[in-house]
Amino acid sequence: MKELKSSSEGQREAIELYLVSEEGTVTLTDKQQELLQRWEYADELIRQKEIRKREAIAKLIMFKFKVSRTTAYQDIVNAEHVFASSTPLNKRYKVQTRIEFLEEKIDELYGKVEPSTVGEDMDVIDAAMQRKNNEEYINQAVALEKVLQKYYDIYPDIRPARSPKKIVFNVFGGQVPESVKDAGKDAMAKAKQIIELKRKEDGSFGA
């Protein structure tokens, strides 16, 4: 099989090849298997977000698969078409990656919230700083959740196909088991407690 072109015909061929591989109705050649492996690798790099420049992604593809720079760039283009073939081009793909980014960032922020230190032997200033940091993390996470909710409202049919399952994703999707809902309520109660303690601390600490 020849290398795929940058034309719309080549892009359609890329999508058709991927669909055939998913259906399992045709045995792919070694060359076709290699193409799919390169596209999946390119897709993985794009979704990671740490690597934003195409030049860097292309270099990684070149190094891993020993292909030319031109071929590596074409792999990036084909990966975008294969994993996001909607119109306008790549809109669905970009929405999926944005949802994934928001989910991961929200989880990261909530993960930074430290347990309450009420009643523990802790310096007053350190305790106040901890509560301040916790409040900032929570406020940032809540703000991002509002943005994420808008994406879910605008694009209800779009879900990241290969993203890890997130609790926040299921909450907004309304598909959470009761045990998970209870855990979420407990987390929110603790968050409110942290914020309330911070407000009280601001009133007494500043006096």
GROMACS .gro file of C-alpha atoms in nm:
model
  207
    1MET     CA    1   0.000   0.000   0.000
    2LYS     CA    2   0.135   0.341  -0.096
    3GLU     CA    3   0.183   0.617   0.158
    4LEU     CA    4  -0.135   0.819   0.199
    5LYS     CA    5  -0.150   1.153   0.025
    6SER     CA    6  -0.247   1.485   0.177
    7SER     CA    7  -0.545   1.512  -0.060
    8SER     CA    8  -0.906   1.450   0.043
    9GLU     CA    9  -0.886   1.120  -0.145
   10GLY     CA   10  -0.595   1.009   0.069
   11GLN     CA   11  -0.775   1.119   0.385
   12ARG     CA   12  -1.086   0.920   0.291
   13GLU     CA   13  -0.863   0.621   0.225
   14ALA     CA   14  -0.717   0.660   0.574
   15ILE     CA   15  -1.061   0.665   0.734
   16GLU     CA   16  -1.180   0.367   0.530
   17LEU     CA   17  -0.871   0.169   0.629
   18TYR     CA   18  -0.936   0.239   0.996
   19LEU     CA   19  -1.304   0.140   0.968
   20VAL     CA   20  -1.209  -0.183   0.793
   21SER     CA   21  -0.963  -0.263   1.072
   22GLU     CA   22  -1.232  -0.199   1.335
   23GLU     CA   23  -1.484  -0.424   1.160
   24GLY     CA   24  -1.230  -0.703   1.128
   25THR     CA   25  -1.373  -0.808   0.792
   26VAL     CA   26  -1.041  -0.781   0.608
   27THR     CA   27  -0.695  -0.895   0.711
   28LEU     CA   28  -0.461  -0.598   0.697
   29THR     CA   29  -0.117  -0.621   0.542
   30ASP     CA   30   0.193  -0.553   0.749
   31LYS     CA   31   0.218  -0.210   0.587
   32GLN     CA   32  -0.142  -0.125   0.674
   33GLN     CA   33  -0.087  -0.241   1.031
   34GLU     CA   34   0.216  -0.014   1.054
   35LEU     CA   35   0.015   0.282   0.924
   36LEU     CA   36  -0.253   0.229   1.187
   37GLN     CA   37   0.010   0.199   1.458
   38ARG     CA   38   0.166   0.529   1.352
   39TRP     CA   39  -0.171   0.707   1.347
   40GLU     CA   40  -0.262   0.573   1.691
   41TYR     CA   41   0.075   0.689   1.821
   42ALA     CA   42   0.025   1.033   1.667
   43ASP     CA   43  -0.325   1.049   1.816
   44GLU     CA   44  -0.186   0.958   2.160
   45LEU     CA   45   0.077   1.234   2.141
   46ILE     CA   46  -0.180   1.494   2.034
   47ARG     CA   47  -0.408   1.404   2.324
   48GLN     CA   48  -0.132   1.423   2.584
   49LYS     CA   49  -0.134   1.804   2.563
   50GLU     CA   50   0.218   1.834   2.701
   51ILE     CA   51   0.345   1.839   2.343
   52ARG     CA   52   0.175   2.126   2.162
   53LYS     CA   53   0.400   2.178   1.858
   54ARG     CA   54   0.356   1.955   1.558
   55GLU     CA   55   0.728   1.964   1.492
   56ALA     CA   56   0.792   1.792   1.826
   57ILE     CA   57   0.523   1.530   1.758
   58ALA     CA   58   0.665   1.468   1.411
   59LYS     CA   59   1.015   1.415   1.552
   60LEU     CA   60   0.887   1.155   1.796
   61ILE     CA   61   0.710   0.971   1.514
   62MET     CA   62   1.026   0.989   1.301
   63PHE     CA   63   1.238   0.847   1.583
   64LYS     CA   64   0.999   0.566   1.679
   65PHE     CA   65   0.910   0.444   1.329
   66LYS     CA   66   1.218   0.555   1.132
   67VAL     CA   67   1.017   0.753   0.877
   68SER     CA   68   1.083   1.081   0.698
   69ARG     CA   69   0.971   1.422   0.823
   70THR     CA   70   0.714   1.447   0.543
   71THR     CA   71   0.569   1.107   0.630
   72ALA     CA   72   0.555   1.195   1.000
   73TYR     CA   73   0.361   1.514   0.929
   74GLN     CA   74   0.123   1.320   0.705
   75ASP     CA   75   0.070   1.071   0.987
   76ILE     CA   76  -0.042   1.358   1.210
   77VAL     CA   77  -0.289   1.479   0.947
   78ASN     CA   78  -0.422   1.128   0.886
   79ALA     CA   79  -0.456   1.063   1.260
   80GLU     CA   80  -0.671   1.374   1.294
   81HIS     CA   81  -0.891   1.264   1.006
   82VAL     CA   82  -0.917   0.905   1.124
   83PHE     CA   83  -1.007   0.989   1.482
   84ALA     CA   84  -1.216   1.299   1.402
   85SER     CA   85  -1.373   1.288   1.058
   86SER     CA   86  -1.662   1.524   1.129
   87THR     CA   87  -1.730   1.857   0.960
   88PRO     CA   88  -1.592   2.114   1.011
   89LEU     CA   89  -1.262   1.931   1.007
   90ASN     CA   90  -1.140   1.819   1.348
   91LYS     CA   91  -1.412   2.006   1.540
   92ARG     CA   92  -1.530   1.691   1.714
   93TYR     CA   93  -1.174   1.584   1.780
   94LYS     CA   94  -1.085   1.918   1.937
   95VAL     CA   95  -1.398   1.915   2.153
   96GLN     CA   96  -1.310   1.566   2.278
   97THR     CA   97  -0.955   1.664   2.365
   98ARG     CA   98  -1.077   1.980   2.539
   99ILE     CA   99  -1.321   1.776   2.750
  100GLU     CA  100  -1.040   1.536   2.840
  101PHE     CA  101  -0.817   1.827   2.941
  102LEU     CA  102  -1.086   1.982   3.161
  103GLU     CA  103  -1.163   1.650   3.330
  104GLU     CA  104  -0.797   1.588   3.406
  105LYS     CA  105  -0.740   1.944   3.532
  106ILE     CA  106  -1.044   1.927   3.762
  107ASP     CA  107  -0.925   1.596   3.908
  108GLU     CA  108  -0.579   1.744   3.955
  109LEU     CA  109  -0.711   2.048   4.142
  110TYR     CA  110  -0.935   1.846   4.376
  111GLY     CA  111  -0.641   1.614   4.437
  112LYS     CA  112  -0.440   1.908   4.570
  113VAL     CA  113  -0.693   1.985   4.844
  114GLU     CA  114  -0.539   1.877   5.175
  115PRO     CA  115  -0.746   1.721   5.456
  116SER     CA  116  -0.877   1.953   5.726
  117THR     CA  117  -0.635   2.011   6.012
  118VAL     CA  118  -0.897   2.126   6.265
  119GLY     CA  119  -0.807   2.008   6.614
  120GLU     CA  120  -0.455   1.910   6.515
  121ASP     CA  121  -0.140   2.063   6.655
  122MET     CA  122  -0.058   2.295   6.366
  123ASP     CA  123   0.081   2.643   6.347
  124VAL     CA  124  -0.197   2.901   6.307
  125ILE     CA  125  -0.029   3.067   6.009
  126ASP     CA  126   0.036   2.733   5.838
  127ALA     CA  127  -0.325   2.628   5.896
  128ALA     CA  128  -0.450   2.956   5.751
  129MET     CA  129  -0.229   2.915   5.443
  130GLN     CA  130  -0.348   2.559   5.398
  131ARG     CA  131  -0.711   2.667   5.407
  132LYS     CA  132  -0.635   2.952   5.167
  133ASN     CA  133  -0.469   2.717   4.919
  134ASN     CA  134  -0.754   2.467   4.950
  135GLU     CA  135  -1.009   2.736   4.877
  136GLU     CA  136  -0.817   2.848   4.568
  137TYR     CA  137  -0.796   2.492   4.436
  138ILE     CA  138  -1.167   2.438   4.495
  139ASN     CA  139  -1.265   2.769   4.335
  140GLN     CA  140  -1.055   2.691   4.028
  141ALA     CA  141  -1.203   2.342   4.001
  142VAL     CA  142  -1.559   2.475   4.034
  143ALA     CA  143  -1.492   2.733   3.763
  144LEU     CA  144  -1.361   2.463   3.530
  145GLU     CA  145  -1.660   2.241   3.610
  146LYS     CA  146  -1.888   2.520   3.485
  147VAL     CA  147  -1.695   2.532   3.160
  148LEU     CA  148  -1.707   2.154   3.133
  149GLN     CA  149  -2.082   2.154   3.192
  150LYS     CA  150  -2.124   2.398   2.902
  151TYR     CA  151  -1.938   2.157   2.675
  152TYR     CA  152  -2.166   1.874   2.784
  153ASP     CA  153  -2.474   2.093   2.723
  154ILE     CA  154  -2.360   2.211   2.379
  155TYR     CA  155  -2.219   1.875   2.264
  156PRO     CA  156  -2.428   1.609   2.445
  157ASP     CA  157  -2.334   1.344   2.189
  158ILE     CA  158  -1.959   1.392   2.222
  159ARG     CA  159  -1.764   1.190   2.474
  160PRO     CA  160  -1.389   1.123   2.459
  161ALA     CA  161  -1.378   0.774   2.312
  162ARG     CA  162  -1.054   0.665   2.477
  163SER     CA  163  -1.030   0.887   2.784
  164PRO     CA  164  -1.015   0.730   3.133
  165LYS     CA  165  -1.347   0.729   3.315
  166LYS     CA  166  -1.370   1.028   3.547
  167ILE     CA  167  -1.604   1.074   3.842
  168VAL     CA  168  -1.674   1.432   3.736
  169PHE     CA  169  -1.762   1.305   3.387
  170ASN     CA  170  -2.017   1.060   3.527
  171VAL     CA  171  -2.163   1.315   3.765
  172PHE     CA  172  -2.247   1.555   3.487
  173GLY     CA  173  -2.365   1.266   3.273
  174GLY     CA  174  -2.611   1.164   3.544
  175GLN     CA  175  -2.488   0.805   3.551
  176VAL     CA  176  -2.330   0.778   3.894
  177PRO     CA  177  -2.390   0.488   4.135
  178GLU     CA  178  -2.537   0.590   4.470
  179SER     CA  179  -2.213   0.504   4.650
  180VAL     CA  180  -2.022   0.742   4.426
  181LYS     CA  181  -2.287   1.011   4.471
  182ASP     CA  182  -2.253   0.980   4.849
  183ALA     CA  183  -1.876   1.013   4.821
  184GLY     CA  184  -1.924   1.322   4.608
  185LYS     CA  185  -2.160   1.474   4.864
  186ASP     CA  186  -1.909   1.409   5.140
  187ALA     CA  187  -1.636   1.574   4.935
  188MET     CA  188  -1.852   1.881   4.871
  189ALA     CA  189  -1.943   1.901   5.241
  190LYS     CA  190  -1.576   1.894   5.332
  191ALA     CA  191  -1.506   2.159   5.069
  192LYS     CA  192  -1.774   2.386   5.215
  193GLN     CA  193  -1.629   2.327   5.560
  194ILE     CA  194  -1.286   2.431   5.439
  195ILE     CA  195  -1.422   2.748   5.283
  196GLU     CA  196  -1.622   2.836   5.595
  197LEU     CA  197  -1.318   2.782   5.817
  198LYS     CA  198  -1.115   3.001   5.588
  199ARG     CA  199  -1.370   3.282   5.613
  200LYS     CA  200  -1.371   3.261   5.992
  201GLU     CA  201  -0.994   3.258   5.995
  202ASP     CA  202  -0.981   3.569   5.777
  203GLY     CA  203  -1.207   3.749   6.024
  204SER     CA  204  -1.005   3.659   6.332
  205PHE     CA  205  -0.658   3.650   6.181
  206GLY     CA  206  -0.683   3.995   6.030
  207ALA     CA  207  -0.792   4.158   6.357
   0.00000   0.00000   0.00000
